[in-house]
PDB file of N, CA and C in Angstrom:
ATOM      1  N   UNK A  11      48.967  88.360  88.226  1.00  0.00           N
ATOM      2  CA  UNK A  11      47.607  88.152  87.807  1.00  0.00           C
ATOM      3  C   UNK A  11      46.946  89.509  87.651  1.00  0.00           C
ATOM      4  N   UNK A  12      46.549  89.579  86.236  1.00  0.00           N
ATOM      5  CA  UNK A  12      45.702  90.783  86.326  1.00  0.00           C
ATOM      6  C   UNK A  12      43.953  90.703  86.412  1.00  0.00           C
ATOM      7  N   UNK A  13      43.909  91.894  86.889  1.00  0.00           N
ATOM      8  CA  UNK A  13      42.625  92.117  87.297  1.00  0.00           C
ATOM      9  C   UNK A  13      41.601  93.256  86.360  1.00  0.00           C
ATOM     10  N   UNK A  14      40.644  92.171  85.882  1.00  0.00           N
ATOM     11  CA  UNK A  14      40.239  92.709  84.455  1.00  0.00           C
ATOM     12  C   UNK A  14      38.872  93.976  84.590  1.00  0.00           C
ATOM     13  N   UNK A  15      38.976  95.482  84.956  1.00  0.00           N
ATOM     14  CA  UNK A  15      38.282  95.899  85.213  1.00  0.00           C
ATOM     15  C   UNK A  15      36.290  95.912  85.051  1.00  0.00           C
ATOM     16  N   UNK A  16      35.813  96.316  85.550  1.00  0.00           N
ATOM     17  CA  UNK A  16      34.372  96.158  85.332  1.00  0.00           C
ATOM     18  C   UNK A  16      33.641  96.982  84.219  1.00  0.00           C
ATOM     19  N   UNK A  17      32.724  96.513  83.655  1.00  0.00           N
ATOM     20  CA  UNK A  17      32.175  96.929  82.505  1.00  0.00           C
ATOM     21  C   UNK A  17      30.894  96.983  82.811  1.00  0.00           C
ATOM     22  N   UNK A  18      30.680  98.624  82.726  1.00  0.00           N
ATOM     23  CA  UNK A  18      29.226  99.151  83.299  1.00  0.00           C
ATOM     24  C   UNK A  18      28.552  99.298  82.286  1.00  0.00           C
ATOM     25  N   UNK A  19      27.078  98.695  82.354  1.00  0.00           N
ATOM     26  CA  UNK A  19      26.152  99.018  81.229  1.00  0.00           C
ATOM     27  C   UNK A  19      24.742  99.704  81.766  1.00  0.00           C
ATOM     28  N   UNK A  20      24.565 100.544  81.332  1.00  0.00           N
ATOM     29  CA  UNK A  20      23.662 102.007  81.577  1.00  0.00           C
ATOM     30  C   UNK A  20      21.940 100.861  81.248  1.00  0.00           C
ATOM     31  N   UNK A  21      21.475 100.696  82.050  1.00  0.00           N
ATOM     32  CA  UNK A  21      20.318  99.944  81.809  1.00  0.00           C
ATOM     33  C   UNK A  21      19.025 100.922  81.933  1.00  0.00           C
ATOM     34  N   UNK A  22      18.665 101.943  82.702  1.00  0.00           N
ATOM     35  CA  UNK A  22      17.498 102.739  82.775  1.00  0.00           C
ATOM     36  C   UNK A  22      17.589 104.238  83.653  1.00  0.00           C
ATOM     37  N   UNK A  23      16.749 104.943  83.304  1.00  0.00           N
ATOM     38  CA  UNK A  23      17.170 105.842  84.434  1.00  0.00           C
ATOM     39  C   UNK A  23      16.874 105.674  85.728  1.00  0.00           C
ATOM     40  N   UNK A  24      17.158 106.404  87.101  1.00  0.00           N
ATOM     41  CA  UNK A  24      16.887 106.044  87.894  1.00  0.00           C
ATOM     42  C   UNK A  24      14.810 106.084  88.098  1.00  0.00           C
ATOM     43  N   UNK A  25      14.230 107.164  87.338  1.00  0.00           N
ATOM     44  CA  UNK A  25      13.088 107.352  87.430  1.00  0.00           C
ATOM     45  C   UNK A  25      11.984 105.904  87.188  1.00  0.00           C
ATOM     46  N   UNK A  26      12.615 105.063  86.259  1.00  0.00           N
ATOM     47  CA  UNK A  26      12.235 104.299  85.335  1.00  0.00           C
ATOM     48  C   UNK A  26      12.110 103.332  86.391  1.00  0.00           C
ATOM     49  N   UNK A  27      12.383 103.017  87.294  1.00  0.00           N
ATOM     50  CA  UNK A  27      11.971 102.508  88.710  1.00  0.00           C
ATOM     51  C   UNK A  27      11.237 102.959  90.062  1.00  0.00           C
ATOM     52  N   UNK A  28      10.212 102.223  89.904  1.00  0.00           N
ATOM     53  CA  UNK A  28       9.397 102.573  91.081  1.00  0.00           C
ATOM     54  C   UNK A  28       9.999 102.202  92.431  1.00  0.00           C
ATOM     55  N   UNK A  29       9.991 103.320  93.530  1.00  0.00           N
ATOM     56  CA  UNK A  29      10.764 102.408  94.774  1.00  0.00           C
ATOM     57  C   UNK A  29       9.981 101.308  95.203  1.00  0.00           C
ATOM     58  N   UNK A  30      10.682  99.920  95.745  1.00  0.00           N
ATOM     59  CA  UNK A  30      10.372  98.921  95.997  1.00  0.00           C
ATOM     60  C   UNK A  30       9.792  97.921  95.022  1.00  0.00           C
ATOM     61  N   UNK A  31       9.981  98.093  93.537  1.00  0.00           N
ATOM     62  CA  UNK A  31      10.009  96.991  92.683  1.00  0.00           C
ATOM     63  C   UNK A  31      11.587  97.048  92.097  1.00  0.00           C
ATOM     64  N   UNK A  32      10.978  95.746  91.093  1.00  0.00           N
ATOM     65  CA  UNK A  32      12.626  96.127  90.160  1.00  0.00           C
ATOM     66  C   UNK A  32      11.838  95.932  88.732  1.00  0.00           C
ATOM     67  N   UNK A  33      12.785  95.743  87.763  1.00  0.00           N
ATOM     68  CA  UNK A  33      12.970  95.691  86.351  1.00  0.00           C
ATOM     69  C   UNK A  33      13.709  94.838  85.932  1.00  0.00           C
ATOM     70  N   UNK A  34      13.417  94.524  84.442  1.00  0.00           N
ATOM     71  CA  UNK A  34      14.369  93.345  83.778  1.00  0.00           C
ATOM     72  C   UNK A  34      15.701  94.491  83.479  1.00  0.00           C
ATOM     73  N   UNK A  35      16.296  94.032  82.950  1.00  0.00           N
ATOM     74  CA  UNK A  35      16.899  94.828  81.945  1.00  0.00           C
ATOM     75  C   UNK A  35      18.060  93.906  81.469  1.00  0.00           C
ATOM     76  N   UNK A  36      19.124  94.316  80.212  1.00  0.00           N
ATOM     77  CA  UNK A  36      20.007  93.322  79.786  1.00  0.00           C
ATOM     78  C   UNK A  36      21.448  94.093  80.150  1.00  0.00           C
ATOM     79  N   UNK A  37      22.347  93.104  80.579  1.00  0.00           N
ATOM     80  CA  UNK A  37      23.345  93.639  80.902  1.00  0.00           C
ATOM     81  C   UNK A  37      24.376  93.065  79.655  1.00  0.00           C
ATOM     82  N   UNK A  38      25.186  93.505  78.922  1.00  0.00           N
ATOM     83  CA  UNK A  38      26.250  92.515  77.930  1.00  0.00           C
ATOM     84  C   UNK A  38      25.445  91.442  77.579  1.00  0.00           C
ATOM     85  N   UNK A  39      24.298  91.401  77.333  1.00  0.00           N
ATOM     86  CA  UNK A  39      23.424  90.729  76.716  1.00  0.00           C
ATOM     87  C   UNK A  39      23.101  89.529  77.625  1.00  0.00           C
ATOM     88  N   UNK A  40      22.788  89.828  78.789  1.00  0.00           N
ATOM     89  CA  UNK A  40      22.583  88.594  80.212  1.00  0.00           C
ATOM     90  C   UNK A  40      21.369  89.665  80.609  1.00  0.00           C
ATOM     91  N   UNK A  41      20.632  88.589  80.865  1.00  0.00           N
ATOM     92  CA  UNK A  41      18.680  89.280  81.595  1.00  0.00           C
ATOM     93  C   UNK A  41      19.225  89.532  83.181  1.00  0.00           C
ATOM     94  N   UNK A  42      19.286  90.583  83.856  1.00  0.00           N
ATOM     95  CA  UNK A  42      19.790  91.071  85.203  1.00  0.00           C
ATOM     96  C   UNK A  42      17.963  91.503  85.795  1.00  0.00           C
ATOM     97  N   UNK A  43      17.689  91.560  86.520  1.00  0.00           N
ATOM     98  CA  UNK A  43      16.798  92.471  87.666  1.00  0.00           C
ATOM     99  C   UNK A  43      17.038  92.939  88.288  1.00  0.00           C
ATOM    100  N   UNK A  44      16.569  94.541  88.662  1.00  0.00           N
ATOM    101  CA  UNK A  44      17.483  95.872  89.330  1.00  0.00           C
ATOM    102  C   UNK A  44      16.140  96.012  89.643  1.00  0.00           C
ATOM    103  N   UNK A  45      16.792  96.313  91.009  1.00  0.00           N
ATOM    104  CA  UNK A  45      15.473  96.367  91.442  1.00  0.00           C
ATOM    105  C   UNK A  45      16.202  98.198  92.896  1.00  0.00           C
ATOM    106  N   UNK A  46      15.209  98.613  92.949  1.00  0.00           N
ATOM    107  CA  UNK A  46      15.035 100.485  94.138  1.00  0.00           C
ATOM    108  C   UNK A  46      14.150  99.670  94.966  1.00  0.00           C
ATOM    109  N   UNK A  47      14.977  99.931  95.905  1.00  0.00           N
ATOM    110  CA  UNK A  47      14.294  99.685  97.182  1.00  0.00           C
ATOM    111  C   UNK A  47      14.824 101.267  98.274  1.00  0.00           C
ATOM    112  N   UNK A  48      13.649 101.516  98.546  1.00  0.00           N
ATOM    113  CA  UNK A  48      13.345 102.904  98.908  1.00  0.00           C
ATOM    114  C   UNK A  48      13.546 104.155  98.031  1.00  0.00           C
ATOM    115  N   UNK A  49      13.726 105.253  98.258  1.00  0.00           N
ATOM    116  CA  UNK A  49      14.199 106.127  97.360  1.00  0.00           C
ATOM    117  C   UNK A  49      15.460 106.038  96.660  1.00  0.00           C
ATOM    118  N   UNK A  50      16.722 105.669  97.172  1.00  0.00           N
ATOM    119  CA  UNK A  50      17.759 105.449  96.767  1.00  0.00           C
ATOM    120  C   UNK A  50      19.061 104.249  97.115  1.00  0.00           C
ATOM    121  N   UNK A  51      18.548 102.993  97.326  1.00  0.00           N
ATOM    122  CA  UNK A  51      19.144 101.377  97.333  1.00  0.00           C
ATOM    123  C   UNK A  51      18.928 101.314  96.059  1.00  0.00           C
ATOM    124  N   UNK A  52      20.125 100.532  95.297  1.00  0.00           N
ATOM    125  CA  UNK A  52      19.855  99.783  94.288  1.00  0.00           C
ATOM    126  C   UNK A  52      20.624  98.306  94.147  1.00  0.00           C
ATOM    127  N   UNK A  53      20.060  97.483  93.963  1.00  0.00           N
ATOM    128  CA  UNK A  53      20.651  95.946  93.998  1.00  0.00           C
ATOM    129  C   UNK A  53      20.304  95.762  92.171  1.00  0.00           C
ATOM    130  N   UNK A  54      20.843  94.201  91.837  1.00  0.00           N
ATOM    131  CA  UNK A  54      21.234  93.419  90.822  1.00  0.00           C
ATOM    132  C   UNK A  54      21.125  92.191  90.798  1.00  0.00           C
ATOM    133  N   UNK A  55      20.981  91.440  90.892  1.00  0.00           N
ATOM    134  CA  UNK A  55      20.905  90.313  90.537  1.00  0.00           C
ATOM    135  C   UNK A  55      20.490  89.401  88.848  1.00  0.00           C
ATOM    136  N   UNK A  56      20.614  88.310  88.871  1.00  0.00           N
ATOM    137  CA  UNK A  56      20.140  87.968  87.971  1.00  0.00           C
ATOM    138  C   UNK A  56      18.948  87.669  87.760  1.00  0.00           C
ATOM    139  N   UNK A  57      18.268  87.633  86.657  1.00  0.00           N
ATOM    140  CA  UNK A  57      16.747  87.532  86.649  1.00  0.00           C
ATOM    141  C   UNK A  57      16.029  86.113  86.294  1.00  0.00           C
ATOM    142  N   UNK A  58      16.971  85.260  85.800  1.00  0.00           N
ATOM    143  CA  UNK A  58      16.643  83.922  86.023  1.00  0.00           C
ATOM    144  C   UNK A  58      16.298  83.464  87.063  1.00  0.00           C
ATOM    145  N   UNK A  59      15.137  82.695  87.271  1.00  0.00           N
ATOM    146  CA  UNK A  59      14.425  82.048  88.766  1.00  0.00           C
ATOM    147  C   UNK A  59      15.122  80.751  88.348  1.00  0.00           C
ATOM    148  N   UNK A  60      16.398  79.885  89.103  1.00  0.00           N
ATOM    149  CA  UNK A  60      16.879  78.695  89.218  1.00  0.00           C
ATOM    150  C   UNK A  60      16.116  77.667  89.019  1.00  0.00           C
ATOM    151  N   UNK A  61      14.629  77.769  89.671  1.00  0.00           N
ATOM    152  CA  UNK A  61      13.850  76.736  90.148  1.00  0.00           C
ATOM    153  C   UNK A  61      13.300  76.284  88.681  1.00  0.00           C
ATOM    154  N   UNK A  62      12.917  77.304  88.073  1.00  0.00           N
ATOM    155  CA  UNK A  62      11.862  76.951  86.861  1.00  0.00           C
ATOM    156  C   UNK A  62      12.779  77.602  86.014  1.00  0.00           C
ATOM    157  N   UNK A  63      13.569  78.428  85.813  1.00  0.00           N
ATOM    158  CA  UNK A  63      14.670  78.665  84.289  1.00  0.00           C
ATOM    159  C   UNK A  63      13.833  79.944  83.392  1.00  0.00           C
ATOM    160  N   UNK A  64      12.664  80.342  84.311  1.00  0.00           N
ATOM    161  CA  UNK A  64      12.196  81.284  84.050  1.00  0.00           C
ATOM    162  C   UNK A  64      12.624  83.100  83.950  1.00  0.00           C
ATOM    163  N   UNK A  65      12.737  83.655  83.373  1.00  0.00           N
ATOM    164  CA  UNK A  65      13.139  84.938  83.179  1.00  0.00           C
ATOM    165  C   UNK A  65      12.121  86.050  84.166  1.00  0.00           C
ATOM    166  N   UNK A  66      11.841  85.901  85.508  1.00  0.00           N
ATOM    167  CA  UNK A  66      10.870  86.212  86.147  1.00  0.00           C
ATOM    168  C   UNK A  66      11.515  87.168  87.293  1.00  0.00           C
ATOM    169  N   UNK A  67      12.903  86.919  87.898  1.00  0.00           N
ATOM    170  CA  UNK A  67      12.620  87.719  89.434  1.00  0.00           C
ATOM    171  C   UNK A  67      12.797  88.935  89.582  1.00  0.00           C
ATOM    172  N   UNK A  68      12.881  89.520  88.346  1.00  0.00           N
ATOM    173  CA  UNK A  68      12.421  91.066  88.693  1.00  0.00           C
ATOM    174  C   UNK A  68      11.153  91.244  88.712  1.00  0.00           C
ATOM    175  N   UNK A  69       9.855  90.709  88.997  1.00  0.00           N
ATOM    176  CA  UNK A  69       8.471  90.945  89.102  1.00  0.00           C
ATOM    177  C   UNK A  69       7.888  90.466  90.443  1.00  0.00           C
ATOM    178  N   UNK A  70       9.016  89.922  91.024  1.00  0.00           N
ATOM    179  CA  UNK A  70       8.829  89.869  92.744  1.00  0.00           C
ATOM    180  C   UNK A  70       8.526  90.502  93.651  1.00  0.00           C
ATOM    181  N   UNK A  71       7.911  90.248  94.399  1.00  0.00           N
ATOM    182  CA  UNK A  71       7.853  91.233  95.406  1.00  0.00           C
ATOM    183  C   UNK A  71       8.955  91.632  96.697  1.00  0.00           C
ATOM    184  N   UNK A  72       9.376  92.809  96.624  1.00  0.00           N
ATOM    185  CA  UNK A  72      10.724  93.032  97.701  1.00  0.00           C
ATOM    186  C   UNK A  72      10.281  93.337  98.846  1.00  0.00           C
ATOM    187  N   UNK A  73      11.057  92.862  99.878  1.00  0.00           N
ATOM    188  CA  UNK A  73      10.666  93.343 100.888  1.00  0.00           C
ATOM    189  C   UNK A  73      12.140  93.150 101.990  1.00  0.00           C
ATOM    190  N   UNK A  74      11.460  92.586 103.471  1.00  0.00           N
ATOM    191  CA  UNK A  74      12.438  92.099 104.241  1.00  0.00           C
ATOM    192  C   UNK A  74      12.342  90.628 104.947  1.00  0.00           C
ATOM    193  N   UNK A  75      12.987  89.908 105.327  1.00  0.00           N
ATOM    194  CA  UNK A  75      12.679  88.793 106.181  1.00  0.00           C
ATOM    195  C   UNK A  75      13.989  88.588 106.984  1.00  0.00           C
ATOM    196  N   UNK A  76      13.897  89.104 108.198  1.00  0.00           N
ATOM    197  CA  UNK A  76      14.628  89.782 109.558  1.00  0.00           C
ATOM    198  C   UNK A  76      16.101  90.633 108.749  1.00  0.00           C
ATOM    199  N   UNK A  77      17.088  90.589 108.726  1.00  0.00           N
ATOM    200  CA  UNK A  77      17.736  91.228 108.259  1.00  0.00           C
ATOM    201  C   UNK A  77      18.038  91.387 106.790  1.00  0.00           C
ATOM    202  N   UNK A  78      17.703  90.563 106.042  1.00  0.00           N
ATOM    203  CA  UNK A  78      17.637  90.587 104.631  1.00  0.00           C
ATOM    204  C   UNK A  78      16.501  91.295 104.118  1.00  0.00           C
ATOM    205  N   UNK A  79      16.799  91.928 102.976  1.00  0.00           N
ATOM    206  CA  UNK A  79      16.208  92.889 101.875  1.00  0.00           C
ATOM    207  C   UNK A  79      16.429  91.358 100.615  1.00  0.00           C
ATOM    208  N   UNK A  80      15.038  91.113 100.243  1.00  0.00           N
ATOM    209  CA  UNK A  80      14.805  90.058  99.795  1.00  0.00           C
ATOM    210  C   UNK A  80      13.895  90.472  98.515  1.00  0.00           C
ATOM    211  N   UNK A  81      14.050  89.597  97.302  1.00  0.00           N
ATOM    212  CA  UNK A  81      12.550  89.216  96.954  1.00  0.00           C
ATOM    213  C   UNK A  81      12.492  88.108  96.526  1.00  0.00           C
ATOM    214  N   UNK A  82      11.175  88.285  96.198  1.00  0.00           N
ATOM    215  CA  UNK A  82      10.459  86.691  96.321  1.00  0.00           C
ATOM    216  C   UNK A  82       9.850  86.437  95.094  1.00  0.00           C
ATOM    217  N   UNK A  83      10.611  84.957  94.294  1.00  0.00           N
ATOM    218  CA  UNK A  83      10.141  84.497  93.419  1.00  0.00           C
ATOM    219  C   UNK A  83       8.897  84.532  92.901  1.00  0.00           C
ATOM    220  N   UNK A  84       8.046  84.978  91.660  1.00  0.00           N
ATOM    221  CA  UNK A  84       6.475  85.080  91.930  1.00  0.00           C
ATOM    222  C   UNK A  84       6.396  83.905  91.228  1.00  0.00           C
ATOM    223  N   UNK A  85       7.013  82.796  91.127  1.00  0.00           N
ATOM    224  CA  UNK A  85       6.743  81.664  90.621  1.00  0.00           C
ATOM    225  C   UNK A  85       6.839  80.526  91.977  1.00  0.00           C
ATOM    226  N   UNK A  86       7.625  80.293  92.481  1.00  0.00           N
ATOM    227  CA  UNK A  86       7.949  79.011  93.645  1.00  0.00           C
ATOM    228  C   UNK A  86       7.896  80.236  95.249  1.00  0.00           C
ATOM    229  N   UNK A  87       8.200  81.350  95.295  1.00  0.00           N
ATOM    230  CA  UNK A  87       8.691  82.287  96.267  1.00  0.00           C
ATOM    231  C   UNK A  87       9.497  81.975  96.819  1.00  0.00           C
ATOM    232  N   UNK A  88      10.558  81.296  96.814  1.00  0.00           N
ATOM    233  CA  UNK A  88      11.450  81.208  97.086  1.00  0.00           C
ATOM    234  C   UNK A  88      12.486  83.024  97.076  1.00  0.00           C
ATOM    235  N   UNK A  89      13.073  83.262  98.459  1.00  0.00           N
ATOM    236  CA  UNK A  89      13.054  84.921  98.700  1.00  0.00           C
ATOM    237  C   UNK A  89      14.874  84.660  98.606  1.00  0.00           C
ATOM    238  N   UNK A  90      15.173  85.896  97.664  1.00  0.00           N
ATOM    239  CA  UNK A  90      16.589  85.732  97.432  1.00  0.00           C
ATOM    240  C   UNK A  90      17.155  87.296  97.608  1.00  0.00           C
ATOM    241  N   UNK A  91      18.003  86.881  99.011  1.00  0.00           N
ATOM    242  CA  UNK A  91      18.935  88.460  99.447  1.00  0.00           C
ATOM    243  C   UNK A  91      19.306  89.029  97.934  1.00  0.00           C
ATOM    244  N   UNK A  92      19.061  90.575  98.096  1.00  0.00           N
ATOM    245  CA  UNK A  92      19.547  90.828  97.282  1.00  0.00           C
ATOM    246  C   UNK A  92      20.536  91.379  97.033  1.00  0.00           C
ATOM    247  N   UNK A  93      21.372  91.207  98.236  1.00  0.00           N
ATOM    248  CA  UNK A  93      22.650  91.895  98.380  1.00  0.00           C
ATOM    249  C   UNK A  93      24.093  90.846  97.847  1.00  0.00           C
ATOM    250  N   UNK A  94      23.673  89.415  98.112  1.00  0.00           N
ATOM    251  CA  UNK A  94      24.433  88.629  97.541  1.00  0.00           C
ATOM    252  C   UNK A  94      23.621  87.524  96.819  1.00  0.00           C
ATOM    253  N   UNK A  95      22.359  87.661  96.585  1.00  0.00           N
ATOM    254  CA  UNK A  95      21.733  86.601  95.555  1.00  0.00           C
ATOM    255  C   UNK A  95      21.612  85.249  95.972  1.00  0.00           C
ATOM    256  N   UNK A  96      22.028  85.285  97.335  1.00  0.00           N
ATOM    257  CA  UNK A  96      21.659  83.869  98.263  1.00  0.00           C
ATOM    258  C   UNK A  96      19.891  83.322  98.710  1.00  0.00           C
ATOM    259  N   UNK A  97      19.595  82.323  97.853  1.00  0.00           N
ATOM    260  CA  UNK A  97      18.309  82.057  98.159  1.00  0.00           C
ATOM    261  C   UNK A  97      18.237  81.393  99.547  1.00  0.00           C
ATOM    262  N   UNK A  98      17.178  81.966 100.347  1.00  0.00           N
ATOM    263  CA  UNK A  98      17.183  81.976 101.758  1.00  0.00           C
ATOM    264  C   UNK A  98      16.932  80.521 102.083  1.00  0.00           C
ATOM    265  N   UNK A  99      15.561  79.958 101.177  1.00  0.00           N
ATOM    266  CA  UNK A  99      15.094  78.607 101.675  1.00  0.00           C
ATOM    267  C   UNK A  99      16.379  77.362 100.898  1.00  0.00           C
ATOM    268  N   UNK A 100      16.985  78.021 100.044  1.00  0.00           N
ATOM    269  CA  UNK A 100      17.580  76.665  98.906  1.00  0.00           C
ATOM    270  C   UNK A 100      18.474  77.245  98.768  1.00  0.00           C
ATOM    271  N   UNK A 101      19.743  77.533  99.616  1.00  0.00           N
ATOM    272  CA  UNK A 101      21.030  78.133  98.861  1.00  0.00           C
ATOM    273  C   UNK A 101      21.934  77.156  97.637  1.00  0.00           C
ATOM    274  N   UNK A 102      21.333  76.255  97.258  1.00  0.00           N
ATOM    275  CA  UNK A 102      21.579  75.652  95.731  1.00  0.00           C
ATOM    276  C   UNK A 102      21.134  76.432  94.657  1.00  0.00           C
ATOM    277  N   UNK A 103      19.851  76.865  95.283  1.00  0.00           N
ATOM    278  CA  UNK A 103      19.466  77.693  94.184  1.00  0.00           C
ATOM    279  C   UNK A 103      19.844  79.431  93.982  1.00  0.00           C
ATOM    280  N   UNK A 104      20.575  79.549  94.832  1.00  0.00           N
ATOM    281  CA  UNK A 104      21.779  80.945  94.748  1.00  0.00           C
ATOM    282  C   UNK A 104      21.716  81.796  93.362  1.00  0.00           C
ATOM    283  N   UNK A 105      21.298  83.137  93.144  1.00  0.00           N
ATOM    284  CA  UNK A 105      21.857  83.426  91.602  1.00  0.00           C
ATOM    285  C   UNK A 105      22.766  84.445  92.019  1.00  0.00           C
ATOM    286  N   UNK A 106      23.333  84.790  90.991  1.00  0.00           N
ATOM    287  CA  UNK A 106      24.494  85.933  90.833  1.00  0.00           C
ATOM    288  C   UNK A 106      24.184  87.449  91.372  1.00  0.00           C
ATOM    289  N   UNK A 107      24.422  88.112  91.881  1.00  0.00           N
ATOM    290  CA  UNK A 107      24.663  89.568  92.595  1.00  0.00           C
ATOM    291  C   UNK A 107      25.660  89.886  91.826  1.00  0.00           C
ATOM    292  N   UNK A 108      25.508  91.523  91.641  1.00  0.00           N
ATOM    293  CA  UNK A 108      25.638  92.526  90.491  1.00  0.00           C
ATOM    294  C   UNK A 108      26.322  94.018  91.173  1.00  0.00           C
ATOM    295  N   UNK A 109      27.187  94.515  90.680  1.00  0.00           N
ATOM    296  CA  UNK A 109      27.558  95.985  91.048  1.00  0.00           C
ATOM    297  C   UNK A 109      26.573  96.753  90.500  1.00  0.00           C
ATOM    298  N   UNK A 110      26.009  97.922  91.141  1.00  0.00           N
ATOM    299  CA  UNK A 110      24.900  98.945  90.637  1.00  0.00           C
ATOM    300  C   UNK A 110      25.695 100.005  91.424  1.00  0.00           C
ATOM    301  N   UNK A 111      25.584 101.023  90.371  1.00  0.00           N
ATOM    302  CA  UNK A 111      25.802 102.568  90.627  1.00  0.00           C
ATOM    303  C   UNK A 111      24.803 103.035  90.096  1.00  0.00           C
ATOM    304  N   UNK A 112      24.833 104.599  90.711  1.00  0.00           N
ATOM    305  CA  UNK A 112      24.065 105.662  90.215  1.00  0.00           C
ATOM    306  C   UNK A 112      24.543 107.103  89.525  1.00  0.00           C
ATOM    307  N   UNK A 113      24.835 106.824  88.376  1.00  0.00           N
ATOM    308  CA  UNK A 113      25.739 108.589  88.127  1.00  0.00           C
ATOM    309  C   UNK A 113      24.758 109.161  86.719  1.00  0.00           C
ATOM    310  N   UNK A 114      24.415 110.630  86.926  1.00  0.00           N
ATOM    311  CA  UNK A 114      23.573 111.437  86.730  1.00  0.00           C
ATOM    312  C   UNK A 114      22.089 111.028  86.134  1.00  0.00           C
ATOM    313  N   UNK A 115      21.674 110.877  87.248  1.00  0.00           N
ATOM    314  CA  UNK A 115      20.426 110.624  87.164  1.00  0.00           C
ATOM    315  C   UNK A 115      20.559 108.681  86.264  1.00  0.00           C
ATOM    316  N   UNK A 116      20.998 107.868  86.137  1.00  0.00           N
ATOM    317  CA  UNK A 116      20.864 106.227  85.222  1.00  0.00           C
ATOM    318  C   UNK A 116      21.610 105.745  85.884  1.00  0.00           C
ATOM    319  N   UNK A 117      21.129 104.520  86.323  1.00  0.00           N
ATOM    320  CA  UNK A 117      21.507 103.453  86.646  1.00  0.00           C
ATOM    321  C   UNK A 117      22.082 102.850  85.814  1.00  0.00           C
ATOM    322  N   UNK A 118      23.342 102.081  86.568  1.00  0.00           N
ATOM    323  CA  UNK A 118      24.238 101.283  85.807  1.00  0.00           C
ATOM    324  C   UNK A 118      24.862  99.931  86.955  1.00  0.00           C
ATOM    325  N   UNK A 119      24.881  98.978  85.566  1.00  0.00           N
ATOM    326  CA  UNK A 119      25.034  97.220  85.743  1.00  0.00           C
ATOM    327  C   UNK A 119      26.681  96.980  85.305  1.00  0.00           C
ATOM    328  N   UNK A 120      26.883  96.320  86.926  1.00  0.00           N
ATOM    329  CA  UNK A 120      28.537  95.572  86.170  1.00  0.00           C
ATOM    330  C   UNK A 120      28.626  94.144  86.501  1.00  0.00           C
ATOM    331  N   UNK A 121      28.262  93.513  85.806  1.00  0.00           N
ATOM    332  CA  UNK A 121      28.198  91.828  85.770  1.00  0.00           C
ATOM    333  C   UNK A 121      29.159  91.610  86.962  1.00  0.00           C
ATOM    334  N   UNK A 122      28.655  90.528  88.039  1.00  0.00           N
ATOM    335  CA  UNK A 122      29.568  90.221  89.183  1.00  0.00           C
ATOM    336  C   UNK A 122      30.005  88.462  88.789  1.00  0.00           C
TER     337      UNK A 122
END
């Protein structure tokens, strides 16, 4: 079985993010939210909100809720780790988690 390497797509620079929000951006033509949390964390996820099919959760607010680095739907708030895209209150409503690197100065998306 082969193992079909990852395909990084250069979505913004790192500047182009404020720490502790995120951004839309398109990955292979899929709506992702990348979101800086502190000076230098970067997470992925997808930017579809499950609940409503809305193109919204990169405009969430990030934060924490006890060990999770979360944000929170600004439509239902429903708060989704962003380390594996597990929604805390509704893990039905789960979205996809994303590889993010950082190489010279831009961020980059590899569909998970």
């Amino acid at each position: 079985m082969s193992i079909e390497p990852l395909v990084w797509t250069t979505v913004c620079a790192v500047d182009d993010i404020l720490p502790d929000t995120g951004v839309c951006a398109l990955a292979e033509g899929r709506p992702v939210a990348v979101f800086r949390v502190g000076a230098s964390q970067f997470y992925a996820i997808d930017n579809i909100d499950p609940k409503s099919g809305a193109s919204v959760l990169s405009r969430g607010l990030v934060g924490n809720l006890g060990k999770h680095v979360v944000v929170a739907s600004p439509l239902y708030k429903n708060h989704f780790d962003l380390s594996d895209g597990v929604c805390l209150e509704a893990p039905e409503h789960s979205v996809r988690a994303h590889s993010v690197r950082v190489e010279d100065g831009r961020v980059l998306v590899a569909l998970g």
